[in-house]
C-alpha positions in Angstrom: 84.1 91.1 144.0 84.5 91.4 140.2 85.7 88.2 138.7 87.3 87.5 135.2 84.2 85.4 134.3 81.9 88.3 135.1 83.9 90.7 132.9 83.9 88.1 130.1 80.1 87.6 130.4 79.4 91.4 130.3 81.8 91.8 127.4 80.1 89.1 125.3 76.6 90.6 126.1 77.5 94.2 125.2 80.5 94.1 122.9 82.2 96.7 125.2 85.9 96.7 125.9 87.4 94.6 128.7 88.5 97.6 130.9 85.1 99.3 130.4 83.4 96.2 131.6 85.7 95.9 134.6 85.1 99.5 135.6 81.3 99.4 135.5 81.1 96.1 137.3 83.2 97.6 140.1 80.9 100.6 140.0 77.8 98.4 140.2 79.2 96.2 143.0 79.1 93.2 140.6 75.5 93.7 139.6 75.4 92.6 136.0 72.1 94.3 135.1 73.2 97.6 136.7 76.6 97.3 134.9 74.9 96.9 131.6 72.8 100.0 132.3 75.9 102.0 133.1 77.5 100.9 129.8 74.4 102.0 127.9 74.3 105.3 129.8 78.0 105.9 128.8 77.2 105.0 125.2 79.7 102.2 125.2 77.3 99.3 124.8 76.1 100.7 121.5 79.2 99.3 119.8 78.1 95.8 120.7 74.7 96.2 118.9 76.6 96.8 115.7 78.8 93.7 116.1 76.3 91.4 114.3 76.4 93.4 111.0 78.5 92.1 108.1 81.7 94.0 107.7 83.1 93.1 104.3 84.4 96.5 103.2 87.3 98.4 104.8 91.1 98.6 104.1 94.3 96.6 103.9 97.4 98.5 105.0 101.1 97.9 105.6 104.0 99.0 107.8 107.7 98.4 107.3 110.3 99.2 110.0 112.9 101.8 109.1 115.7 99.2 108.6 113.3 97.1 106.4 113.9 94.0 108.5 110.4 93.7 109.8 107.1 94.3 108.1 103.3 93.6 108.4 100.1 93.8 106.4 96.7 93.9 108.1 93.0 93.9 107.0 90.5 95.8 109.0 86.9 95.5 107.8 83.9 97.9 108.0 80.4 97.8 106.7 80.6 100.3 103.8 83.1 101.5 101.3 82.3 105.1 102.5 84.0 104.4 105.9 87.1 103.2 104.1 87.6 106.7 102.9 87.3 108.2 106.4 90.6 109.7 107.5 90.1 108.5 111.1 89.5 105.0 110.0 92.6 105.1 107.7 94.7 106.3 110.5 93.4 103.5 112.8 94.3 100.8 110.2 97.8 102.2 109.7 98.3 102.3 113.5 97.2 98.7 113.7 99.8 97.7 111.1 102.5 99.5 113.1 101.4 97.9 116.4 101.7 94.4 114.7 105.3 95.2 113.7 106.3 96.6 117.0 104.6 94.2 119.4 104.6 91.0 117.4 101.2 89.6 118.6 100.7 85.9 118.1 97.1 86.3 116.8 94.2 88.8 116.5 93.0 88.2 120.0 96.5 89.0 121.4 96.6 92.1 119.2 93.2 93.3 120.5 94.3 92.8 124.2 97.6 94.6 123.7 98.2 98.4 124.2 97.4 100.9 121.5 100.1 103.3 120.4 100.8 106.0 123.0 97.7 105.1 125.0 96.7 103.3 128.2 93.8 101.8 126.3 93.9 98.4 124.5 93.5 98.0 120.8 90.1 96.5 121.4 89.0 99.5 123.5 90.1 101.9 120.8 88.3 99.8 118.2 85.1 100.0 120.2 85.6 103.8 120.4 85.9 103.9 116.6 82.7 101.8 116.2 80.9 104.2 118.4 82.1 107.4 116.9 82.1 106.3 113.2 78.8 104.4 113.6 79.6 101.1 111.8 80.7 97.6 112.8 84.5 97.1 112.4 86.7 94.1 112.8 90.4 93.5 112.7 90.2 90.4 110.5 93.8 89.2 110.0 97.5 90.2 109.8 100.8 88.7 108.7 104.2 89.8 110.1 107.6 89.0 108.5 111.1 89.3 109.9 113.9 89.0 107.3 117.6 88.4 107.2 117.5 90.5 104.1 114.7 92.9 103.6 110.9 93.1 103.8 108.9 95.0 101.2 105.2 95.7 100.8 102.9 97.1 98.2 99.3 98.5 98.5 97.2 98.5 95.4 93.9 100.3 94.6 93.5 102.6 97.6 93.7 99.8 100.1 92.1 96.9 98.2 95.1 94.6 97.8 98.2 94.3 100.1 101.3 92.3 99.4 104.2 91.5 101.7 107.4 89.8 100.6 110.5 88.5 102.4 113.7 88.9 100.4 116.8 87.2 101.8 118.7 88.7 98.9 118.0 91.6 96.6 117.1 95.3 96.8 113.9 97.3 97.3 113.5 98.0 93.5 113.3 94.3 92.5 111.3 93.5 95.7 108.8 96.2 94.7 108.5 94.7 91.2 107.8 91.3 92.7 105.1 92.8 95.0 103.4 94.2 92.0 103.7 90.9 90.2 102.0 89.1 93.1 99.2 91.7 93.3 98.5 91.4 89.6 99.1 87.7 88.9 97.8 86.1 92.1 100.3 83.3 92.6 99.6 80.8 95.4 103.2 79.5 96.0 106.7 80.6 95.4 107.9 77.5 93.6 106.8 74.1 92.3 108.1 72.2 95.3 105.6 74.0 97.6 102.5 72.8 95.7 100.8 70.0 97.6 101.1 66.6 95.9 97.3 66.2 96.2 96.7 69.4 94.2 99.2 68.3 91.4 97.7 64.8 91.2 94.2 66.2 90.9 95.2 68.6 88.1 96.9 65.8 86.3 93.8 63.7 86.4 91.8 66.6 85.0 94.3 67.1 82.2 94.3 63.4 81.4 90.5 63.4 81.2 90.6 66.4 78.9 93.1 64.6 76.6 91.1 61.4 76.6 88.0 63.4 75.7 89.9 64.8 72.7 90.1 61.2 71.5 93.7 60.6 72.4 94.9 57.1 73.4 95.9 56.7 77.1 99.7 56.6 76.4 99.5 59.8 74.3 97.3 61.4 76.9 99.9 60.7 79.6 102.6 62.5 77.5 100.2 65.5 76.9 99.6 65.8 80.6 103.4 66.2 81.3 103.5 68.9 78.7 100.4 70.7 80.0 101.2 70.6 83.7 103.7 73.4 83.1 100.9 75.8 82.4 99.4 74.8 85.8 102.6 75.7 87.5 102.9 78.9 85.6 99.6 80.0 86.9 100.1 79.2 90.6 103.9 79.4 91.2 105.5 82.8 91.3 108.9 81.7 89.9 107.2 80.1 86.9 105.0 83.1 86.0 105.8 85.4 83.1 107.1 88.7 84.5 104.2 91.2 84.1 106.6 94.0 83.0 108.4 91.8 80.5 106.4 88.6 79.6 109.3 87.3 77.6 111.1 86.3 80.8 110.0 84.3 83.8 110.1 85.8 87.3 112.8 83.2 88.1 114.9 84.7 85.3 114.4 88.2 86.6 115.5 87.3 90.1 118.6 85.4 88.8 119.6 88.4 86.7 119.3 90.7 89.8 121.0 88.2 92.1 117.8 88.2 94.2 115.8 85.6 96.1 112.3 85.5 97.6 111.6 83.3 100.5 107.9 83.9 101.0 105.0 86.2 100.3 101.4 87.0 101.4 98.7 88.6 99.4 95.5 90.0 101.1 92.5 91.2 99.1 90.0 93.2 101.0 86.9 91.2 101.9 87.9 88.0 100.1 86.1 85.0 101.5 83.5 87.1 103.4 80.0 86.4 102.5 78.3 89.8 101.9 74.6 90.2 102.7 72.8 91.2 99.6 70.0 93.7 100.3 67.2 94.7 98.0 67.2 98.5 98.2 63.4 98.9 97.7 62.7 96.3 100.3 65.1 98.0 102.7 63.3 101.3 102.2 59.9 99.6 102.9 61.3 98.1 106.1 62.4 101.6 107.3 59.0 103.0 106.5 57.2 100.3 108.5 
C-alpha cells in the first residue's frame, strides 16, 4: 500500500511531482528504491538534481481580470537570464499569474498543489516538466493577489525585471498606471506616514539628531532641526509624500487629490531581490569542467 509519507519521502529525494511519485510507487509495489529507478528511467528525477542550484534570474509578471477587480503579480526564478527570454518560460510565468487570480491560493505551496490551466496536472508537475525540458532549476518564489472595490492596476518594467500592483478604491486606469510607474521608479515602502513603524521613525530621528549635534548645534537647536529634516525621510519612503516623477513640482498626494483618486495599497517586486547569487570565477569553472 502506498502511503502519503512514502510519496513525501520520494518527492523530497528526487524532486519529482507528487502524482509522478504516487504512480511509480504503485508500479513498484511500494519499493522505494525501485520507484526511484523508475523515475530516473522516465527522466523525471533529473529535475530534482537541479533543485540545489541558485535560481536568482527569471521574470516577474502580472495578470488583471477583465473587470479589473482582481489582479496578481508573481516572481518565477531561473538560473540564467537566457531562460528568462525563452518563450516557453515566459508563457509559464504568465500562466502562473493567471492561476493566482483565478484560484486565489493562500501561499506558494497551495499554488503548487493546485491544478494548472486546462490540465489534469498540478502546477508543481508542470514546473518539473519545464525544469526537465528547459534544463535549469526554476522556482515559483512569491506572489501577491489583490481584490478591489475600485480597480486593480499593474505595471511591468524592464522586460520582466520589476512588477508593481496597486489597489485603487477610487480613480481610473490612467492615474493608476502613473502611480504604478512612480512606485517602480521611486521605490516607496509605505503609502502614507501613518503606516511607518514608530521604531523606524524613532531610529531615523536619533540619526538626524546625532548628525545635527556633530555639526556643532546645541541640543535644543538639534531637536528643531530633526523635526524639519524628518520630512525628507517621509518623502523618500512614503508614496504620498514623494514628488511625482512626471512633475516634481507636485507631490503624489496632490496628484491624487486633483484626480479625485485614492490608493489603498501597493506591492513592488524586483526580480531576484534578496537572493544571494553564487559568484563563479569563469576560469576556475572551465578548469573544473576540464578535470
